[in-house]
Structure formats: C-alpha cells, structure tokens
Short mmCIF file of C-alpha atoms in Angstrom, two decimals:
data_model
loop_
_atom_site.label_atom_id
_atom_site.label_comp_id
_atom_site.label_asym_id
_atom_site.label_seq_id
_atom_site.Cartn_x
_atom_site.Cartn_y
_atom_site.Cartn_z
CA UNK A 15 1.68 -14.34 -6.84
CA UNK A 16 -0.67 -17.04 -7.66
CA UNK A 17 -3.93 -15.88 -8.62
CA UNK A 18 -6.51 -17.76 -6.27
CA UNK A 19 -10.47 -18.27 -6.07
CA UNK A 20 -9.91 -16.43 -2.70
CA UNK A 21 -8.20 -13.36 -4.53
CA UNK A 22 -10.59 -13.40 -7.17
CA UNK A 23 -13.61 -13.24 -4.65
CA UNK A 24 -12.14 -11.15 -2.06
CA UNK A 25 -13.90 -8.17 -3.36
CA UNK A 26 -17.38 -9.30 -2.80
CA UNK A 27 -16.35 -9.00 1.10
CA UNK A 28 -16.55 -5.16 0.49
CA UNK A 29 -20.01 -5.07 -0.96
CA UNK A 30 -21.68 -5.02 2.53
CA UNK A 31 -20.26 -1.49 3.00
CA UNK A 32 -21.45 0.50 -0.15
CA UNK A 33 -21.00 0.66 -3.90
CA UNK A 34 -18.60 3.05 -3.67
CA UNK A 35 -15.37 1.84 -5.14
CA UNK A 36 -11.75 1.83 -3.31
CA UNK A 37 -8.11 0.95 -4.92
CA UNK A 38 -5.00 0.73 -3.06
CA UNK A 39 -1.76 2.35 -4.48
CA UNK A 40 1.28 0.38 -3.33
CA UNK A 41 4.59 1.65 -4.05
CA UNK A 42 7.13 -1.33 -4.95
CA UNK A 43 9.92 0.87 -7.06
CA UNK A 44 12.64 1.54 -4.69
CA UNK A 45 16.35 0.34 -4.49
CA UNK A 46 16.16 -1.66 -1.15
CA UNK A 47 19.32 0.17 -0.01
CA UNK A 48 19.08 0.21 3.63
CA UNK A 49 18.11 -3.50 3.26
CA UNK A 50 21.38 -4.56 1.23
CA UNK A 51 19.13 -7.09 -0.89
CA UNK A 52 15.75 -6.52 -2.82
CA UNK A 53 13.38 -6.69 -0.14
CA UNK A 54 10.37 -7.21 -1.96
CA UNK A 55 11.01 -10.38 -3.03
CA UNK A 56 12.35 -11.68 0.24
CA UNK A 57 10.55 -14.81 2.10
CA UNK A 58 7.51 -14.67 4.32
CA UNK A 59 4.80 -16.70 4.97
CA UNK A 60 5.30 -19.45 2.24
CA UNK A 61 5.12 -16.35 -0.51
CA UNK A 62 7.28 -13.09 -0.26
CA UNK A 63 7.31 -9.84 1.37
CA UNK A 64 5.18 -7.80 -1.46
CA UNK A 65 2.83 -10.89 -1.96
CA UNK A 66 1.63 -10.62 1.81
CA UNK A 67 1.13 -6.76 1.40
CA UNK A 68 -0.85 -7.35 -2.02
CA UNK A 69 -3.18 -9.70 -0.41
CA UNK A 70 -3.86 -7.83 2.71
CA UNK A 71 -5.02 -4.92 0.72
CA UNK A 72 -7.15 -6.98 -1.91
CA UNK A 73 -9.15 -8.17 1.02
CA UNK A 74 -10.98 -4.93 0.79
CA UNK A 75 -9.92 -2.97 -2.27
CA UNK A 76 -11.14 -3.46 -5.63
CA UNK A 77 -7.76 -3.24 -7.08
CA UNK A 78 -4.22 -2.50 -6.63
CA UNK A 79 -2.20 -0.02 -8.34
CA UNK A 80 1.13 -1.43 -8.30
CA UNK A 81 3.94 1.13 -8.98
CA UNK A 82 7.14 -0.51 -9.96
CA UNK A 83 10.64 1.13 -10.84
CA UNK A 84 13.56 -0.90 -9.88
CA UNK A 85 13.69 -4.25 -11.31
CA UNK A 86 10.69 -3.42 -12.90
CA UNK A 87 10.72 -6.47 -15.58
CA UNK A 88 10.49 -8.88 -12.83
CA UNK A 89 7.89 -7.80 -11.27
CA UNK A 90 5.53 -7.17 -14.38
CA UNK A 91 6.49 -10.51 -15.14
CA UNK A 92 5.15 -11.76 -11.91
CA UNK A 93 2.28 -9.92 -11.81
CA UNK A 94 0.86 -8.99 -15.31
CA UNK A 95 -1.49 -11.38 -15.54
CA UNK A 96 -3.30 -10.71 -11.96
CA UNK A 97 -7.02 -9.27 -12.84
CA UNK A 98 -6.77 -7.12 -9.87
CA UNK A 99 -3.59 -5.36 -10.26
CA UNK A 100 -2.99 -2.39 -12.34
CA UNK A 101 1.10 -2.12 -12.89
CA UNK A 102 2.49 1.57 -13.50
CA UNK A 103 5.93 1.72 -14.59
CA UNK A 104 7.96 4.90 -13.16
CA UNK A 105 10.71 5.53 -15.07
CA UNK A 106 11.65 8.48 -12.59
CA UNK A 107 11.68 5.93 -9.31
CA UNK A 108 15.06 7.37 -8.66
CA UNK A 109 13.63 10.80 -7.64
CA UNK A 110 11.99 9.20 -4.57
CA UNK A 111 8.98 8.08 -3.01
CA UNK A 112 6.87 11.05 -4.05
CA UNK A 113 7.57 10.20 -7.79
CA UNK A 114 6.09 6.94 -7.29
CA UNK A 115 2.79 7.97 -5.70
CA UNK A 116 2.47 10.60 -7.94
CA UNK A 117 2.97 8.05 -10.82
CA UNK A 118 0.33 6.02 -9.55
CA UNK A 119 -2.10 8.47 -8.66
CA UNK A 120 -2.44 9.13 -12.37
CA UNK A 121 -4.06 5.56 -12.58
CA UNK A 122 -6.55 6.17 -9.82
CA UNK A 123 -10.14 6.04 -11.18
CA UNK A 124 -11.98 5.11 -7.88
CA UNK A 125 -14.10 7.11 -4.94
CA UNK A 126 -11.26 6.40 -2.64
CA UNK A 127 -7.68 5.46 -2.45
CA UNK A 128 -5.40 3.84 -0.02
CA UNK A 129 -1.76 4.25 -0.23
CA UNK A 130 0.41 1.83 1.32
CA UNK A 131 4.07 0.66 0.63
CA UNK A 132 5.17 -2.57 -0.46
CA UNK A 133 7.13 -3.55 2.61
CA UNK A 134 4.29 -3.65 4.90
CA UNK A 135 3.33 -7.22 5.03
CA UNK A 136 1.87 -7.35 8.34
CA UNK A 137 -1.28 -4.62 8.12
CA UNK A 138 -4.42 -6.51 9.06
CA UNK A 139 -7.27 -6.08 6.90
CA UNK A 140 -9.16 -4.98 9.85
CA UNK A 141 -7.09 -1.79 9.78
CA UNK A 142 -8.29 -1.13 6.15
CA UNK A 143 -11.83 -1.61 7.18
CA UNK A 144 -11.32 0.88 10.28
CA UNK A 145 -10.12 3.28 7.90
CA UNK A 146 -12.92 2.65 5.35
CA UNK A 147 -15.75 2.98 7.66
CA UNK A 148 -14.33 6.52 9.16
CA UNK A 149 -14.08 7.65 5.35
CA UNK A 150 -15.10 11.22 4.51
CA UNK A 151 -13.86 14.27 2.49
CA UNK A 152 -10.35 14.48 4.38
CA UNK A 153 -7.39 11.97 4.40
CA UNK A 154 -7.25 9.39 7.04
CA UNK A 155 -4.22 8.42 8.81
CA UNK A 156 -4.18 5.40 10.91
CA UNK A 157 -2.20 6.12 14.51
CA UNK A 158 -0.61 3.77 16.97
CA UNK A 159 0.52 5.50 20.02
CA UNK A 160 0.15 8.56 18.56
CA UNK A 161 2.22 7.84 15.73
CA UNK A 162 1.01 7.71 12.25
CA UNK A 163 1.67 5.15 9.65
CA UNK A 164 -0.03 3.31 6.36
CA UNK A 165 -2.29 2.74 4.65
CA UNK A 166 -3.51 6.28 4.42
CA UNK A 167 -7.10 6.67 2.75
CA UNK A 168 -7.57 9.90 0.33
CA UNK A 169 -11.10 10.93 -1.29
CA UNK A 170 -10.69 11.21 -4.61
CA UNK A 171 -10.78 15.04 -4.73
CA UNK A 172 -7.60 14.98 -2.55
CA UNK A 173 -5.93 12.33 -4.53
CA UNK A 174 -6.65 14.32 -7.79
CA UNK A 175 -5.22 17.52 -6.18
CA UNK A 176 -2.37 15.78 -5.20
CA UNK A 177 -1.74 14.60 -8.55
CA UNK A 178 -1.80 17.95 -9.83
CA UNK A 179 0.42 19.24 -7.32
CA UNK A 180 3.90 20.52 -7.70
CA UNK A 181 5.80 17.52 -7.74
CA UNK A 182 9.00 19.10 -5.35
CA UNK A 183 8.24 18.47 -1.71
CA UNK A 184 6.98 15.65 0.61
CA UNK A 185 3.72 14.25 -0.21
CA UNK A 186 2.85 13.91 3.69
CA UNK A 187 3.79 17.31 4.43
CA UNK A 188 1.32 17.93 1.33
CA UNK A 189 -1.75 15.58 2.88
CA UNK A 190 -0.95 17.62 6.36
CA UNK A 191 -1.63 20.83 4.80
CA UNK A 192 -5.03 19.69 3.52
CA UNK A 193 -8.27 18.43 5.47
CA UNK A 194 -7.17 15.19 7.78
CA UNK A 195 -7.90 13.38 10.65
CA UNK A 196 -5.73 10.79 12.85
CA UNK A 197 -7.84 7.48 13.44
CA UNK A 198 -6.35 5.35 16.46
CA UNK A 199 -5.91 1.76 15.90
CA UNK A 200 -4.65 -1.19 17.88
CA UNK A 201 -1.96 -2.54 15.84
CA UNK A 202 1.99 -1.49 15.61
CA UNK A 203 1.76 -3.06 12.22
CA UNK A 204 1.01 0.26 10.26
CA UNK A 205 4.53 1.02 11.44
CA UNK A 206 6.51 -1.85 10.76
CA UNK A 207 8.25 -1.48 7.17
CA UNK A 208 10.76 -3.93 6.57
CA UNK A 209 13.59 -2.07 5.43
CA UNK A 210 16.66 -3.01 7.29
CA UNK A 211 18.06 -6.68 7.68
CA UNK A 212 17.22 -6.21 11.33
CA UNK A 213 13.69 -5.81 11.00
CA UNK A 214 13.33 -8.87 8.46
CA UNK A 215 15.03 -10.88 11.11
CA UNK A 216 12.36 -9.53 13.60
CA UNK A 217 9.54 -10.25 11.12
CA UNK A 218 10.75 -13.91 10.50
CA UNK A 219 11.17 -14.61 14.43
CA UNK A 220 7.87 -13.23 15.00
CA UNK A 221 6.18 -15.54 12.05
CA UNK A 222 8.25 -18.67 13.77
CA UNK A 223 6.32 -17.78 17.26
CA UNK A 224 3.06 -17.71 15.65
CA UNK A 225 3.36 -21.27 14.27
#
C-alpha cells in the first residue's frame, strides 16, 4: 500500500469533530479457507481488498492497528513503513477471530476504537463518521435493515474490559452482554465481507458497473 500525501493528511479531516483520538483495529490474520485463495491480496480498485479496507478506515481514524497471522511476513513487509499502521502479529491466529481481536486490543491507546476486518473493502467513510458522531459510553453496531455489521465502535473503557475478559467465547456475545446500541445506516456494505469466490466475483462485477 503506497503511502500518499492523501493518506498522510487524511487525519486532518477528523479534527472538526473533537480532539478525541480513534484507532481502527482491522483483522488480517485468517487462512481465507472459504475463498480458496488469499483473499486480502486479491486485486480490487487498482490495489487490493485489504488496501481498500485500510484506506476507508484512515479517512477518519488516526491509526490502524493491523493484526496479522497467516502469511504475516508478507503483510509486515508491505505495511511496515506506513506511518499510520501499527502491525500486531497474532501467533495464535489459528485459534480464531477472537484471538486476533484480543491481540489488537492490547495495542489500543486511543479514546475510542473501531473494530473491522480486512475483507470489507466497500465500507464508505460516511459509516465511520455516522458512528463517530453517535459515540458514547456504549458499543455501537451499524445496522442495515435490522442486521448488524462492521465497523463496531467501542469506547476505551469497554475495549480495555474486553481485553481483560476470558479468552473463551464469542467477542460479539461479550459486547452484546454489555451496554450497546444499534445505529441504522443506509448501506449494506457493512455486511459485505468478501470471503467466497462468488462474493469476490460480485465485487468485481459491481466495480465494473461503477466505471
């Protein structure tokens, strides 16, 4: 992912809302077993699926905490020099998504934390802004027609509590057992993780339609 002047300066756009800092934890550690190929580096919009996911988050967020595991060396080499990406290597990524989220939480130092995944390249920056403007003391889930998706926004207190919680069990279940709200949005991109060949082909077809 090329470090451009746009990427370096995007953070200035967020200063209209407050001096509070927000990071975005993005998981990129999985095996891509449903895809049958390494989905994160599949071509999309003249870059890759993961590059687009990172770019969308960095429009609002100060920094991305990128959790790597499977083929970690390749991602570390690709992003190590990016000034706004903090790499976290989850050596236990085979234990599942929850282990990657908890590994990333340990690196969080911001007032609020978005949590998303590297295979969600279509989330528009407006979704991040909508959640940010609604932030409070609870977890915020974006929802499209009643179905919750990503990114999820956590205040620092809940991020810290989640990091200290027992590792067993679902992260989402833990969040739903604590204060939370659902924020209705007008984009189904929050649900469109690209994790199968069929979804990738649909993604490319939609990209061609937009040209």
